[in-house]
Coordinates of C-alpha atoms in Angstrom, one line a residue:
M1 CA 22.1 0.5 -51.5
R2 CA 19.3 1.5 -53.9
I3 CA 17.6 -0.8 -56.3
R4 CA 18.8 1.5 -59.1
E5 CA 22.4 0.8 -58.1
L6 CA 21.8 -2.9 -58.2
V7 CA 20.2 -2.7 -61.6
N8 CA 23.1 -0.6 -62.9
L9 CA 25.5 -3.3 -61.8
T10 CA 23.3 -6.0 -63.3
L11 CA 23.4 -4.1 -66.7
L12 CA 27.2 -3.9 -66.4
V13 CA 27.4 -7.6 -65.9
L14 CA 25.2 -8.3 -68.9
M15 CA 26.5 -5.7 -71.3
S16 CA 30.2 -5.5 -70.6
P17 CA 31.0 -8.9 -72.3
L18 CA 28.9 -7.7 -75.3
V19 CA 30.1 -4.2 -75.9
G20 CA 33.0 -3.7 -73.5
Y21 CA 32.8 -2.2 -70.0
E22 CA 33.4 1.4 -71.2
E23 CA 30.6 1.4 -73.7
A24 CA 28.4 -0.4 -71.1
I25 CA 29.0 2.4 -68.6
R26 CA 28.1 5.0 -71.3
L27 CA 24.9 3.2 -72.2
I28 CA 23.9 2.8 -68.5
G29 CA 24.3 6.5 -68.0
D30 CA 24.8 6.5 -64.2
N31 CA 28.1 6.7 -62.4
I32 CA 28.3 3.2 -61.1
E33 CA 31.7 3.9 -59.4
L34 CA 29.9 5.7 -56.5
N35 CA 29.8 2.6 -54.3
K36 CA 32.3 0.0 -53.2
V37 CA 30.7 -2.8 -55.1
G38 CA 30.6 -0.8 -58.3
K39 CA 34.3 0.0 -58.1
A40 CA 35.2 -3.6 -57.5
L41 CA 33.0 -5.0 -60.3
L42 CA 34.5 -2.4 -62.7
T43 CA 38.0 -3.5 -61.8
I44 CA 37.1 -7.1 -62.4
A45 CA 35.4 -6.3 -65.7
R46 CA 38.5 -4.3 -66.8
H47 CA 40.7 -7.2 -65.9
Y48 CA 38.7 -9.8 -67.8
E49 CA 38.4 -7.6 -70.9
Q50 CA 42.1 -6.9 -71.0
S51 CA 42.9 -10.6 -70.6
G52 CA 41.1 -11.4 -73.8
V53 CA 38.8 -14.1 -72.5
S54 CA 35.9 -15.3 -74.6
Y55 CA 32.4 -13.8 -74.3
D56 CA 31.0 -16.8 -72.4
A57 CA 33.9 -16.9 -69.9
Y58 CA 33.7 -13.1 -69.5
F59 CA 30.0 -13.2 -68.6
E60 CA 30.3 -16.3 -66.4
F61 CA 33.2 -14.8 -64.3
L62 CA 31.5 -11.5 -64.0
A63 CA 28.1 -12.9 -63.1
Q64 CA 29.6 -15.2 -60.5
R65 CA 31.5 -12.3 -58.9
F66 CA 28.5 -10.1 -58.9
N67 CA 26.3 -12.8 -57.3
N68 CA 29.0 -13.4 -54.6
M69 CA 29.2 -9.7 -53.9
V70 CA 25.4 -9.4 -53.5
E71 CA 25.3 -12.5 -51.3
D72 CA 28.1 -11.1 -49.1
W73 CA 26.2 -7.8 -48.8
R74 CA 23.0 -9.7 -47.7
K75 CA 25.0 -11.7 -45.1
M76 CA 26.5 -8.4 -43.8
S77 CA 23.0 -7.0 -43.5
S78 CA 21.9 -10.0 -41.5
E79 CA 24.9 -9.6 -39.2
V80 CA 24.0 -6.0 -38.6
N81 CA 20.5 -7.0 -37.7
L82 CA 21.8 -9.7 -35.4
S83 CA 24.1 -7.2 -33.7
V84 CA 21.1 -4.8 -33.3
L85 CA 19.1 -7.7 -31.7
M86 CA 21.9 -8.7 -29.3
L87 CA 22.5 -5.1 -28.2
T88 CA 18.8 -4.5 -27.7
M89 CA 18.6 -7.6 -25.5
A90 CA 21.7 -6.6 -23.5
L91 CA 20.3 -3.1 -22.9
V92 CA 16.8 -4.4 -21.9
M93 CA 18.4 -6.8 -19.4
L94 CA 20.6 -4.0 -18.0
E95 CA 17.5 -1.8 -17.8
A96 CA 15.6 -4.5 -15.8
L97 CA 18.6 -4.8 -13.4
M98 CA 18.6 -1.0 -12.9
I99 CA 14.9 -1.1 -12.2
M100 CA 15.4 -3.6 -9.4
L101 CA 18.4 -2.0 -7.8
I102 CA 18.6 1.7 -8.4
G103 CA 15.6 2.7 -10.3
V104 CA 15.6 4.4 -13.7
G105 CA 16.9 7.9 -13.9
L106 CA 19.2 9.6 -16.4
A107 CA 21.2 6.5 -17.1
G108 CA 17.9 4.6 -17.8
S109 CA 16.9 7.3 -20.3
I110 CA 20.2 6.7 -22.1
L111 CA 19.6 3.0 -22.2
V112 CA 16.2 3.5 -23.6
L113 CA 17.3 5.8 -26.4
A114 CA 20.6 4.2 -27.2
P115 CA 19.1 1.7 -29.8
L116 CA 18.0 4.6 -31.9
L117 CA 21.7 5.4 -32.6
L118 CA 21.7 2.2 -34.6
M119 CA 19.2 3.5 -37.1
P120 CA 21.7 5.0 -39.6
L121 CA 23.6 1.6 -39.6
I122 CA 20.4 -0.3 -40.3
H123 CA 19.4 2.2 -43.0
V124 CA 22.7 1.9 -44.9
N125 CA 22.5 -1.9 -45.0
Q126 CA 18.9 -1.9 -46.3
I127 CA 17.6 -1.7 -49.8
K128 CA 14.9 0.9 -50.5
L129 CA 12.3 -1.4 -52.1
Y130 CA 9.2 0.8 -52.2
D131 CA 8.1 4.4 -52.5
Y132 CA 5.8 5.5 -49.7
D133 CA 3.7 8.6 -49.3
Y134 CA 4.4 9.8 -45.7
V135 CA 2.7 13.2 -46.0
K136 CA -0.9 12.0 -46.0
P137 CA -0.5 9.4 -43.3
T138 CA 1.3 12.0 -41.1
I139 CA -1.6 14.4 -41.6
M140 CA -4.1 11.7 -40.9
G141 CA -2.2 10.9 -37.7
L142 CA -1.9 14.5 -36.5
I143 CA -5.6 15.3 -36.7
P144 CA -6.9 12.7 -34.2
S145 CA -3.8 13.0 -32.0
L146 CA -4.3 16.8 -31.5
V147 CA -8.0 16.2 -30.7
V148 CA -7.1 13.5 -28.2
Y149 CA -4.4 15.6 -26.6
A150 CA -6.8 18.5 -26.2
I151 CA -9.3 16.3 -24.4
T152 CA -7.0 14.0 -22.3
H153 CA -3.6 15.8 -22.1
S154 CA -2.1 12.3 -22.1
P155 CA 1.0 11.7 -24.2
A156 CA 0.2 8.0 -24.3
Y157 CA -3.3 8.3 -25.7
T158 CA -2.1 11.0 -28.0
I159 CA 0.6 8.8 -29.5
I160 CA -1.9 5.9 -29.8
A161 CA -4.2 8.2 -31.7
F162 CA -1.4 9.3 -34.0
S163 CA -0.3 5.7 -34.6
L164 CA -3.8 4.6 -35.5
G165 CA -4.4 7.5 -37.8
F166 CA -1.0 7.1 -39.5
S167 CA -1.6 3.4 -40.0
T168 CA -4.9 3.9 -41.8
L169 CA -3.1 5.3 -44.8
Y170 CA 0.3 3.7 -44.4
M171 CA -0.6 0.1 -43.9
P172 CA -2.5 -0.2 -47.2
Q173 CA 0.8 0.9 -48.9
F174 CA 2.7 -1.6 -46.9
L175 CA 0.3 -4.4 -47.8
G176 CA 0.9 -3.4 -51.4
F177 CA 4.6 -3.9 -50.9
I178 CA 4.0 -7.3 -49.4
R179 CA 1.9 -8.3 -52.4
L180 CA 4.7 -7.1 -54.7
I181 CA 7.4 -9.1 -52.8
A182 CA 5.2 -12.2 -52.8
N183 CA 4.6 -12.0 -56.6
L184 CA 8.0 -10.6 -57.6
E185 CA 8.8 -13.4 -60.0
Q186 CA 5.4 -13.0 -61.7
R187 CA 5.7 -9.2 -61.9
V188 CA 9.4 -9.1 -63.1
M189 CA 10.6 -12.5 -64.2
E190 CA 7.8 -13.6 -66.5
P191 CA 7.8 -10.5 -68.8
I192 CA 11.6 -11.1 -69.3
L193 CA 11.1 -14.8 -69.9
E194 CA 8.4 -14.1 -72.4
L195 CA 11.0 -12.5 -74.6
T196 CA 12.2 -15.9 -75.5
W197 CA 8.9 -17.3 -76.8
N198 CA 6.1 -14.7 -77.0
P199 CA 6.1 -12.6 -80.2
N200 CA 4.1 -9.9 -78.2
P201 CA 5.8 -10.1 -74.8
R202 CA 4.4 -8.2 -71.8
E203 CA 6.1 -5.2 -70.4
I204 CA 6.9 -4.6 -66.7
T205 CA 4.2 -2.1 -66.1
G206 CA 4.1 -1.6 -62.3
S207 CA 4.9 1.8 -60.8
S208 CA 7.0 0.6 -57.8
I209 CA 10.7 1.2 -57.7
I210 CA 11.5 -2.5 -58.3
E211 CA 9.3 -2.7 -61.3
R212 CA 10.5 0.6 -62.8
E213 CA 14.1 -0.3 -62.4
F214 CA 13.9 -3.9 -63.6
S215 CA 11.9 -2.8 -66.6
R216 CA 15.2 -1.2 -67.8
I217 CA 16.8 -4.7 -68.0
R218 CA 13.7 -6.0 -69.8
D219 CA 13.7 -3.2 -72.3
I220 CA 17.4 -3.6 -73.1
A221 CA 16.9 -7.4 -73.5
Y222 CA 14.0 -6.7 -75.8
S223 CA 16.0 -4.2 -77.9
I224 CA 18.9 -6.7 -78.3
G225 CA 16.6 -9.6 -78.8
A226 CA 19.3 -12.3 -79.0
P227 CA 18.0 -15.4 -77.1
Y228 CA 21.4 -16.0 -75.4
F229 CA 21.3 -12.4 -74.0
V230 CA 17.7 -12.7 -72.9
T231 CA 18.4 -16.0 -71.2
R232 CA 21.4 -14.6 -69.3
A233 CA 19.4 -11.5 -68.3
A234 CA 16.7 -13.7 -66.9
R235 CA 19.3 -15.8 -65.0
V236 CA 21.0 -12.7 -63.4
V237 CA 17.7 -11.1 -62.5
D238 CA 16.4 -14.3 -61.0
S239 CA 19.5 -14.5 -58.8
L240 CA 19.1 -10.9 -57.7
I241 CA 15.4 -11.3 -56.9
F242 CA 16.3 -14.3 -54.8
Q243 CA 18.8 -12.3 -52.8
I244 CA 16.3 -9.4 -52.3
K245 CA 13.6 -11.7 -51.1
S246 CA 16.1 -13.5 -48.8
M247 CA 17.2 -10.2 -47.3
F248 CA 13.6 -9.1 -46.6
R249 CA 12.9 -12.5 -45.0
D250 CA 15.9 -12.2 -42.8
N251 CA 14.8 -8.6 -41.8
V252 CA 11.4 -9.9 -40.8
V253 CA 12.9 -12.7 -38.6
Y254 CA 15.2 -10.3 -36.8
G255 CA 12.6 -7.6 -36.5
V256 CA 10.0 -9.9 -35.0
L257 CA 12.5 -11.0 -32.3
I258 CA 13.3 -7.4 -31.1
P259 CA 10.0 -6.9 -29.2
V260 CA 10.5 -10.2 -27.3
N261 CA 12.8 -8.4 -24.8
Y262 CA 10.4 -5.5 -24.4
I263 CA 7.5 -7.9 -23.7
A264 CA 9.6 -9.6 -21.1
L265 CA 10.4 -6.3 -19.5
I266 CA 6.7 -5.4 -19.3
E267 CA 5.9 -8.7 -17.8
F268 CA 8.7 -8.3 -15.3
L269 CA 7.4 -4.9 -14.2
R270 CA 3.9 -6.3 -13.9
L271 CA 5.1 -9.1 -11.7
I272 CA 7.1 -6.8 -9.5
N273 CA 4.1 -4.4 -9.1
S274 CA 1.7 -7.1 -8.2
T275 CA 4.1 -8.8 -5.8
I276 CA 5.1 -5.7 -3.9
S277 CA 1.6 -4.2 -3.8
S278 CA 0.2 -7.5 -2.4
T279 CA 3.0 -7.8 0.2
A280 CA 2.6 -5.2 2.9
I281 CA 5.6 -6.5 4.8
N282 CA 7.9 -5.0 2.2
T283 CA 6.8 -1.6 3.2
A284 CA 7.4 -2.3 6.8
L285 CA 10.8 -3.8 6.3
G286 CA 11.9 -1.3 3.7
S287 CA 12.6 -3.4 0.7
P288 CA 16.0 -2.8 -1.0
F289 CA 14.3 -3.0 -4.4
N290 CA 13.2 0.2 -6.1
Y291 CA 10.6 -0.9 -8.6
H292 CA 9.2 2.5 -9.5
V293 CA 9.8 3.4 -13.1
S294 CA 9.0 6.8 -14.5
P295 CA 6.1 6.6 -17.0
V296 CA 8.1 8.8 -19.3
I297 CA 10.8 6.2 -19.4
L298 CA 8.4 3.4 -20.1
L299 CA 6.7 5.4 -22.9
A300 CA 10.1 6.2 -24.5
S301 CA 11.0 2.5 -24.3
A302 CA 7.8 1.5 -26.1
L303 CA 8.4 4.1 -28.8
T304 CA 12.1 3.1 -29.3
T305 CA 11.2 -0.6 -29.5
A306 CA 8.3 0.0 -32.0
I307 CA 10.4 2.2 -34.3
L308 CA 13.4 -0.1 -34.2
T309 CA 11.2 -3.1 -34.9
G310 CA 9.6 -1.4 -37.9
K311 CA 12.9 -0.2 -39.3
V312 CA 14.6 -3.6 -39.0
I313 CA 11.6 -5.3 -40.7
H314 CA 11.2 -2.7 -43.4
S315 CA 10.8 1.0 -42.6
I316 CA 10.2 3.7 -39.9
G317 CA 6.7 4.1 -41.3
L318 CA 5.9 0.5 -40.2
G319 CA 7.3 1.4 -36.8
L320 CA 5.1 4.4 -36.5
S321 CA 2.1 2.3 -37.4
I322 CA 2.7 -0.3 -34.7
M323 CA 3.5 2.1 -31.9
C324 CA 0.0 1.7 -30.5
V325 CA 0.6 -2.0 -30.0
F326 CA 3.6 -1.3 -27.8
I327 CA 2.0 1.5 -25.7
I328 CA -1.4 -0.1 -24.9
P329 CA 0.2 -2.8 -22.5
L330 CA 1.7 0.1 -20.5
L331 CA -1.7 1.4 -19.7
A332 CA -2.3 -1.6 -17.5
I333 CA 0.9 -1.0 -15.5
T334 CA 0.6 2.7 -14.8
P335 CA -1.4 5.7 -16.1
I336 CA 1.0 7.5 -18.4
R337 CA 0.5 11.2 -17.9
M338 CA 3.0 14.1 -17.9

């Protein structure tokens, strides 16, 4: 769901009791029936309006249902992330078992790449909170990666070079988003609250998606000017901001846990390598364990884990920026060349 859709629904909650849901839809200007939540909220608004309840009751009922819907959506997003984490854990454990018993071939490749199939599901359940410039970071990543590949012909070092170059222009944008989330109440809530007491209230002036969209609510509250409307606008926006920040916090928790299994796999491989290489008797007796893993498989596993981690936390761009962190430990296990 996009921030604009959430803001449209917020405006529906605020304006339907005041002017009727049909006029509210006209003033909002977007088709809010495009998603399931919008359809459900419109049905509820239509029911309350036709029942003839008071303005206060109309708003309270509608605001509560909207808050419940957003909270349910946040919980569903957390459940999706938990499912991604559990599946990733299961696949890594299965991959480790295959390494011990039969090695990693085509089946291992499928295990490594399978988590990427979850990307569309993760994307659908995330809010797009920030506009990123991907063109310049990509160019900045390609330039050193091409140079490194021409010198080393090593995919591992090439990807590390790309990741480092990409991160130099992406991470400042990501840090800007972190600052926005940390100060969201100050950036969004305070200009709305100032409408109740400041004769010259501030506008929401930031250029991010969140600030642009929430400024629509602030401007409508300013144009109406009634204290009861401004107070209720601040109340609904505050609740929505709480859900947005809670969702991001949940994403960070689940995203940080995803690499734990990858780290365990790397340590497992390092232990097997050191144990077998230091025990000559295994060669003589013909050990039943096949600990050899294709460097290509390890490299793919590192990339998959990095991208999945970045996407669960926030975005694919974050995953591309941290790829180098996941690949560097592999260099101590085996020289990755193809």
